[in-house]
Each structure stands twice: as C-alpha cells, then as structure tokens.
Amino acid sequence: MADLQEASVVLPSVPGSVSAARKFVARVLAEWGLPEGAETADVVRLIVSELATNVVQHTSGRSPVFTVAVQLDRGERMRVGVTDSHPRWPRRLPAAVQQDNGRGMVIVRTLTKELGGALAVTPTSEGGKTVAIDVPWAGPGGSR
C-alpha cells in the first residue's frame, strides 16, 4: 500500500451534490478496501453528508463549489475534509426542541469521537475553510 492515497472531487454547491459527495466517498472507501455497509464507511458517509449539506445551506451562494477530499496515510489514519470558499466558520447553534436544524456540527463531532477521531476546522489561503475529520483507518491493515 502506498504511504499516502488521495482522492478528491469538486462539486457545485447545489442540493444534488450532497448525494454525489456521499457516493464519491463510498466509492473511494470501497476501492481502498472499506466496503459500503461497514460501520465506519456508513458513519463517514453520514459525516460527509452533514458537511456537504452545511455548505449547500449556509454559504449563501458565496461558495459556488466545494471540494471533498479523502486521504489515507500509511493505511493507519484517514482524513476526510470538505472545503468551501465562504469565510464564515461553522458554529453550534442553539437548537430548540422543536427546531429541525442546527445540530449538524454536534452530530459530526459526536460521530467522529465515536470513531476515535478528531474534528478540525482550518482556514484556506483563499479565505474559506476546510472542515475535516481524522480517524483511525478501519479497512485492511488498519488498527480498528
């Protein structure tokens, strides 16, 4: 296995791209040996879905596209990030019991911790940000 495997896709910031982002990640993980239906693959797809949905819903047209990138480092750590060009960082919104939204980042953080990983938000040189998870690889040769 290569020391670093990488795959990425650039998608338009439209609702249909959320599904495309999920399918892209599922395909990449399967190619790397983590089949669809594996618990970690399902959780990562859900996380990507939440992050892509955030871009589509909250960038107010200021990020016409977003990038989904997946990296596998030495078959030990996986990093999955969603990058957009909107300058506002995600924030936890107060979610009332009746509210249907505002919990996406809480869900992402919780699921990432359950996988034994960490969530990070980093600025891009273009003024946007990348929201990424870093988790142990659960595929062939992984520690999980």
JSON list of C-alpha atoms in Angstrom, two decimals:
[
{"chain": "A", "resi": 1, "resn": "MET", "atom": "CA", "xyz": [0.00, 0.00, 0.00]},
{"chain": "A", "resi": 2, "resn": "ALA", "atom": "CA", "xyz": [1.24, 3.48, -0.84]},
{"chain": "A", "resi": 3, "resn": "ASP", "atom": "CA", "xyz": [2.26, 5.74, 2.04]},
{"chain": "A", "resi": 4, "resn": "LEU", "atom": "CA", "xyz": [-0.42, 8.26, 1.07]},
{"chain": "A", "resi": 5, "resn": "GLN", "atom": "CA", "xyz": [-3.50, 7.69, -1.03]},
{"chain": "A", "resi": 6, "resn": "GLU", "atom": "CA", "xyz": [-5.61, 10.67, -2.02]},
{"chain": "A", "resi": 7, "resn": "ALA", "atom": "CA", "xyz": [-8.83, 11.31, -3.90]},
{"chain": "A", "resi": 8, "resn": "SER", "atom": "CA", "xyz": [-10.93, 14.44, -4.30]},
{"chain": "A", "resi": 9, "resn": "VAL", "atom": "CA", "xyz": [-13.88, 15.80, -6.21]},
{"chain": "A", "resi": 10, "resn": "VAL", "atom": "CA", "xyz": [-15.15, 19.34, -6.78]},
{"chain": "A", "resi": 11, "resn": "LEU", "atom": "CA", "xyz": [-18.92, 19.70, -6.76]},
{"chain": "A", "resi": 12, "resn": "PRO", "atom": "CA", "xyz": [-21.31, 22.61, -7.29]},
{"chain": "A", "resi": 13, "resn": "SER", "atom": "CA", "xyz": [-22.96, 23.95, -4.12]},
{"chain": "A", "resi": 14, "resn": "VAL", "atom": "CA", "xyz": [-26.42, 22.64, -5.00]},
{"chain": "A", "resi": 15, "resn": "PRO", "atom": "CA", "xyz": [-28.63, 20.15, -3.13]},
{"chain": "A", "resi": 16, "resn": "GLY", "atom": "CA", "xyz": [-27.94, 17.29, -5.57]},
{"chain": "A", "resi": 17, "resn": "SER", "atom": "CA", "xyz": [-24.25, 17.46, -4.73]},
{"chain": "A", "resi": 18, "resn": "VAL", "atom": "CA", "xyz": [-24.86, 16.14, -1.22]},
{"chain": "A", "resi": 19, "resn": "SER", "atom": "CA", "xyz": [-25.75, 12.74, -2.66]},
{"chain": "A", "resi": 20, "resn": "ALA", "atom": "CA", "xyz": [-22.85, 12.96, -5.12]},
{"chain": "A", "resi": 21, "resn": "ALA", "atom": "CA", "xyz": [-20.45, 13.65, -2.23]},
{"chain": "A", "resi": 22, "resn": "ARG", "atom": "CA", "xyz": [-21.74, 10.61, -0.31]},
{"chain": "A", "resi": 23, "resn": "LYS", "atom": "CA", "xyz": [-21.43, 8.36, -3.38]},
{"chain": "A", "resi": 24, "resn": "PHE", "atom": "CA", "xyz": [-17.92, 9.63, -4.09]},
{"chain": "A", "resi": 25, "resn": "VAL", "atom": "CA", "xyz": [-16.73, 8.84, -0.57]},
{"chain": "A", "resi": 26, "resn": "ALA", "atom": "CA", "xyz": [-18.41, 5.42, -0.61]},
{"chain": "A", "resi": 27, "resn": "ARG", "atom": "CA", "xyz": [-16.68, 4.57, -3.90]},
{"chain": "A", "resi": 28, "resn": "VAL", "atom": "CA", "xyz": [-13.26, 5.72, -2.71]},
{"chain": "A", "resi": 29, "resn": "LEU", "atom": "CA", "xyz": [-13.52, 3.84, 0.58]},
{"chain": "A", "resi": 30, "resn": "ALA", "atom": "CA", "xyz": [-14.62, 0.68, -1.23]},
{"chain": "A", "resi": 31, "resn": "GLU", "atom": "CA", "xyz": [-11.69, 0.99, -3.68]},
{"chain": "A", "resi": 32, "resn": "TRP", "atom": "CA", "xyz": [-9.36, 1.25, -0.69]},
{"chain": "A", "resi": 33, "resn": "GLY", "atom": "CA", "xyz": [-10.87, -1.85, 0.93]},
{"chain": "A", "resi": 34, "resn": "LEU", "atom": "CA", "xyz": [-13.59, -0.49, 3.23]},
{"chain": "A", "resi": 35, "resn": "PRO", "atom": "CA", "xyz": [-16.84, -1.74, 1.68]},
{"chain": "A", "resi": 36, "resn": "GLU", "atom": "CA", "xyz": [-20.18, 0.00, 1.78]},
{"chain": "A", "resi": 37, "resn": "GLY", "atom": "CA", "xyz": [-22.09, -1.39, 4.73]},
{"chain": "A", "resi": 38, "resn": "ALA", "atom": "CA", "xyz": [-19.04, -1.43, 7.01]},
{"chain": "A", "resi": 39, "resn": "GLU", "atom": "CA", "xyz": [-19.88, 0.60, 10.11]},
{"chain": "A", "resi": 40, "resn": "THR", "atom": "CA", "xyz": [-17.03, 3.09, 9.63]},
{"chain": "A", "resi": 41, "resn": "ALA", "atom": "CA", "xyz": [-17.95, 3.59, 5.96]},
{"chain": "A", "resi": 42, "resn": "ASP", "atom": "CA", "xyz": [-21.57, 4.29, 6.90]},
{"chain": "A", "resi": 43, "resn": "VAL", "atom": "CA", "xyz": [-20.55, 6.79, 9.60]},
{"chain": "A", "resi": 44, "resn": "VAL", "atom": "CA", "xyz": [-18.09, 8.59, 7.30]},
{"chain": "A", "resi": 45, "resn": "ARG", "atom": "CA", "xyz": [-20.75, 8.86, 4.59]},
{"chain": "A", "resi": 46, "resn": "LEU", "atom": "CA", "xyz": [-23.14, 10.39, 7.13]},
{"chain": "A", "resi": 47, "resn": "ILE", "atom": "CA", "xyz": [-20.48, 12.88, 8.24]},
{"chain": "A", "resi": 48, "resn": "VAL", "atom": "CA", "xyz": [-19.76, 13.88, 4.63]},
{"chain": "A", "resi": 49, "resn": "SER", "atom": "CA", "xyz": [-23.48, 14.28, 4.05]},
{"chain": "A", "resi": 50, "resn": "GLU", "atom": "CA", "xyz": [-23.76, 16.64, 7.03]},
{"chain": "A", "resi": 51, "resn": "LEU", "atom": "CA", "xyz": [-20.72, 18.69, 5.96]},
{"chain": "A", "resi": 52, "resn": "ALA", "atom": "CA", "xyz": [-21.85, 18.94, 2.32]},
{"chain": "A", "resi": 53, "resn": "THR", "atom": "CA", "xyz": [-25.35, 19.92, 3.45]},
{"chain": "A", "resi": 54, "resn": "ASN", "atom": "CA", "xyz": [-23.83, 22.68, 5.58]},
{"chain": "A", "resi": 55, "resn": "VAL", "atom": "CA", "xyz": [-22.03, 24.09, 2.52]},
{"chain": "A", "resi": 56, "resn": "VAL", "atom": "CA", "xyz": [-25.18, 23.99, 0.39]},
{"chain": "A", "resi": 57, "resn": "GLN", "atom": "CA", "xyz": [-27.39, 25.53, 3.08]},
{"chain": "A", "resi": 58, "resn": "HIS", "atom": "CA", "xyz": [-25.09, 28.03, 4.77]},
{"chain": "A", "resi": 59, "resn": "THR", "atom": "CA", "xyz": [-22.72, 29.56, 2.24]},
{"chain": "A", "resi": 60, "resn": "SER", "atom": "CA", "xyz": [-25.42, 31.79, 0.75]},
{"chain": "A", "resi": 61, "resn": "GLY", "atom": "CA", "xyz": [-24.01, 31.46, -2.75]},
{"chain": "A", "resi": 62, "resn": "ARG", "atom": "CA", "xyz": [-20.58, 32.71, -1.62]},
{"chain": "A", "resi": 63, "resn": "SER", "atom": "CA", "xyz": [-19.09, 29.29, -2.34]},
{"chain": "A", "resi": 64, "resn": "PRO", "atom": "CA", "xyz": [-20.25, 28.21, -5.80]},
{"chain": "A", "resi": 65, "resn": "VAL", "atom": "CA", "xyz": [-18.35, 24.92, -5.44]},
{"chain": "A", "resi": 66, "resn": "PHE", "atom": "CA", "xyz": [-16.95, 22.77, -2.67]},
{"chain": "A", "resi": 67, "resn": "THR", "atom": "CA", "xyz": [-14.31, 20.05, -2.57]},
{"chain": "A", "resi": 68, "resn": "VAL", "atom": "CA", "xyz": [-14.50, 16.69, -0.85]},
{"chain": "A", "resi": 69, "resn": "ALA", "atom": "CA", "xyz": [-11.05, 15.20, -0.23]},
{"chain": "A", "resi": 70, "resn": "VAL", "atom": "CA", "xyz": [-10.16, 11.81, 1.23]},
{"chain": "A", "resi": 71, "resn": "GLN", "atom": "CA", "xyz": [-6.65, 10.83, 2.35]},
{"chain": "A", "resi": 72, "resn": "LEU", "atom": "CA", "xyz": [-5.35, 7.55, 3.72]},
{"chain": "A", "resi": 73, "resn": "ASP", "atom": "CA", "xyz": [-1.98, 7.84, 5.44]},
{"chain": "A", "resi": 74, "resn": "ARG", "atom": "CA", "xyz": [0.06, 4.61, 5.57]},
{"chain": "A", "resi": 75, "resn": "GLY", "atom": "CA", "xyz": [-3.11, 2.58, 5.99]},
{"chain": "A", "resi": 76, "resn": "GLU", "atom": "CA", "xyz": [-3.40, 3.92, 9.55]},
{"chain": "A", "resi": 77, "resn": "ARG", "atom": "CA", "xyz": [-5.23, 7.26, 9.52]},
{"chain": "A", "resi": 78, "resn": "MET", "atom": "CA", "xyz": [-7.98, 8.56, 7.27]},
{"chain": "A", "resi": 79, "resn": "ARG", "atom": "CA", "xyz": [-8.73, 12.23, 6.78]},
{"chain": "A", "resi": 80, "resn": "VAL", "atom": "CA", "xyz": [-11.92, 13.37, 5.10]},
{"chain": "A", "resi": 81, "resn": "GLY", "atom": "CA", "xyz": [-12.44, 17.07, 4.52]},
{"chain": "A", "resi": 82, "resn": "VAL", "atom": "CA", "xyz": [-14.97, 19.37, 2.91]},
{"chain": "A", "resi": 83, "resn": "THR", "atom": "CA", "xyz": [-13.60, 22.71, 1.71]},
{"chain": "A", "resi": 84, "resn": "ASP", "atom": "CA", "xyz": [-15.60, 25.75, 0.66]},
{"chain": "A", "resi": 85, "resn": "SER", "atom": "CA", "xyz": [-14.77, 29.37, -0.05]},
{"chain": "A", "resi": 86, "resn": "HIS", "atom": "CA", "xyz": [-17.16, 31.02, 2.41]},
{"chain": "A", "resi": 87, "resn": "PRO", "atom": "CA", "xyz": [-15.30, 32.90, 5.17]},
{"chain": "A", "resi": 88, "resn": "ARG", "atom": "CA", "xyz": [-17.77, 32.11, 7.98]},
{"chain": "A", "resi": 89, "resn": "TRP", "atom": "CA", "xyz": [-16.81, 29.12, 10.09]},
{"chain": "A", "resi": 90, "resn": "PRO", "atom": "CA", "xyz": [-19.39, 26.65, 11.31]},
{"chain": "A", "resi": 91, "resn": "ARG", "atom": "CA", "xyz": [-20.82, 27.34, 14.71]},
{"chain": "A", "resi": 92, "resn": "ARG", "atom": "CA", "xyz": [-23.00, 25.47, 17.08]},
{"chain": "A", "resi": 93, "resn": "LEU", "atom": "CA", "xyz": [-26.47, 26.96, 17.01]},
{"chain": "A", "resi": 94, "resn": "PRO", "atom": "CA", "xyz": [-28.79, 26.85, 19.99]},
{"chain": "A", "resi": 95, "resn": "ALA", "atom": "CA", "xyz": [-31.24, 24.13, 18.99]},
{"chain": "A", "resi": 96, "resn": "ALA", "atom": "CA", "xyz": [-34.67, 24.33, 20.49]},
{"chain": "A", "resi": 97, "resn": "VAL", "atom": "CA", "xyz": [-36.51, 21.06, 20.99]},
{"chain": "A", "resi": 98, "resn": "GLN", "atom": "CA", "xyz": [-38.88, 21.91, 18.11]},
{"chain": "A", "resi": 99, "resn": "GLN", "atom": "CA", "xyz": [-36.08, 23.02, 15.78]},
{"chain": "A", "resi": 100, "resn": "ASP", "atom": "CA", "xyz": [-35.29, 20.75, 12.82]},
{"chain": "A", "resi": 101, "resn": "ASN", "atom": "CA", "xyz": [-31.78, 22.05, 12.19]},
{"chain": "A", "resi": 102, "resn": "GLY", "atom": "CA", "xyz": [-28.77, 23.48, 13.98]},
{"chain": "A", "resi": 103, "resn": "ARG", "atom": "CA", "xyz": [-27.35, 20.18, 15.17]},
{"chain": "A", "resi": 104, "resn": "GLY", "atom": "CA", "xyz": [-25.16, 19.18, 12.20]},
{"chain": "A", "resi": 105, "resn": "MET", "atom": "CA", "xyz": [-21.79, 20.02, 13.73]},
{"chain": "A", "resi": 106, "resn": "VAL", "atom": "CA", "xyz": [-22.77, 18.40, 17.03]},
{"chain": "A", "resi": 107, "resn": "ILE", "atom": "CA", "xyz": [-23.63, 15.24, 15.12]},
{"chain": "A", "resi": 108, "resn": "VAL", "atom": "CA", "xyz": [-20.35, 15.38, 13.17]},
{"chain": "A", "resi": 109, "resn": "ARG", "atom": "CA", "xyz": [-18.29, 15.92, 16.33]},
{"chain": "A", "resi": 110, "resn": "THR", "atom": "CA", "xyz": [-20.07, 13.11, 18.19]},
{"chain": "A", "resi": 111, "resn": "LEU", "atom": "CA", "xyz": [-19.76, 10.60, 15.35]},
{"chain": "A", "resi": 112, "resn": "THR", "atom": "CA", "xyz": [-16.09, 11.49, 14.84]},
{"chain": "A", "resi": 113, "resn": "LYS", "atom": "CA", "xyz": [-15.35, 10.90, 18.53]},
{"chain": "A", "resi": 114, "resn": "GLU", "atom": "CA", "xyz": [-17.18, 7.56, 18.39]},
{"chain": "A", "resi": 115, "resn": "LEU", "atom": "CA", "xyz": [-14.77, 6.54, 15.60]},
{"chain": "A", "resi": 116, "resn": "GLY", "atom": "CA", "xyz": [-11.83, 7.53, 17.81]},
{"chain": "A", "resi": 117, "resn": "GLY", "atom": "CA", "xyz": [-11.03, 10.62, 15.80]},
{"chain": "A", "resi": 118, "resn": "ALA", "atom": "CA", "xyz": [-10.94, 14.38, 15.90]},
{"chain": "A", "resi": 119, "resn": "LEU", "atom": "CA", "xyz": [-12.70, 17.21, 14.07]},
{"chain": "A", "resi": 120, "resn": "ALA", "atom": "CA", "xyz": [-10.82, 20.29, 12.89]},
{"chain": "A", "resi": 121, "resn": "VAL", "atom": "CA", "xyz": [-11.67, 23.48, 11.04]},
{"chain": "A", "resi": 122, "resn": "THR", "atom": "CA", "xyz": [-8.78, 25.16, 9.24]},
{"chain": "A", "resi": 123, "resn": "PRO", "atom": "CA", "xyz": [-8.62, 28.27, 7.07]},
{"chain": "A", "resi": 124, "resn": "THR", "atom": "CA", "xyz": [-7.71, 28.10, 3.40]},
{"chain": "A", "resi": 125, "resn": "SER", "atom": "CA", "xyz": [-5.34, 30.55, 1.74]},
{"chain": "A", "resi": 126, "resn": "GLU", "atom": "CA", "xyz": [-8.30, 31.80, -0.35]},
{"chain": "A", "resi": 127, "resn": "GLY", "atom": "CA", "xyz": [-10.29, 32.86, 2.73]},
{"chain": "A", "resi": 128, "resn": "GLY", "atom": "CA", "xyz": [-12.55, 29.84, 3.07]},
{"chain": "A", "resi": 129, "resn": "LYS", "atom": "CA", "xyz": [-12.22, 26.85, 5.34]},
{"chain": "A", "resi": 130, "resn": "THR", "atom": "CA", "xyz": [-11.88, 23.10, 5.47]},
{"chain": "A", "resi": 131, "resn": "VAL", "atom": "CA", "xyz": [-13.92, 21.10, 7.95]},
{"chain": "A", "resi": 132, "resn": "ALA", "atom": "CA", "xyz": [-12.22, 17.73, 8.32]},
{"chain": "A", "resi": 133, "resn": "ILE", "atom": "CA", "xyz": [-12.24, 14.59, 10.38]},
{"chain": "A", "resi": 134, "resn": "ASP", "atom": "CA", "xyz": [-9.19, 12.49, 11.15]},
{"chain": "A", "resi": 135, "resn": "VAL", "atom": "CA", "xyz": [-9.98, 8.92, 12.23]},
{"chain": "A", "resi": 136, "resn": "PRO", "atom": "CA", "xyz": [-8.22, 5.56, 12.51]},
{"chain": "A", "resi": 137, "resn": "TRP", "atom": "CA", "xyz": [-8.43, 3.52, 9.31]},
{"chain": "A", "resi": 138, "resn": "ALA", "atom": "CA", "xyz": [-10.78, 0.58, 9.74]},
{"chain": "A", "resi": 139, "resn": "GLY", "atom": "CA", "xyz": [-10.02, -1.12, 6.44]},
{"chain": "A", "resi": 140, "resn": "PRO", "atom": "CA", "xyz": [-7.43, -3.75, 5.51]},
{"chain": "A", "resi": 141, "resn": "GLY", "atom": "CA", "xyz": [-4.28, -3.31, 7.55]},
{"chain": "A", "resi": 142, "resn": "GLY", "atom": "CA", "xyz": [-5.93, -0.75, 9.81]},
{"chain": "A", "resi": 143, "resn": "SER", "atom": "CA", "xyz": [-5.88, -0.63, 13.57]},
{"chain": "A", "resi": 144, "resn": "ARG", "atom": "CA", "xyz": [-9.63, -0.52, 14.10]}
]
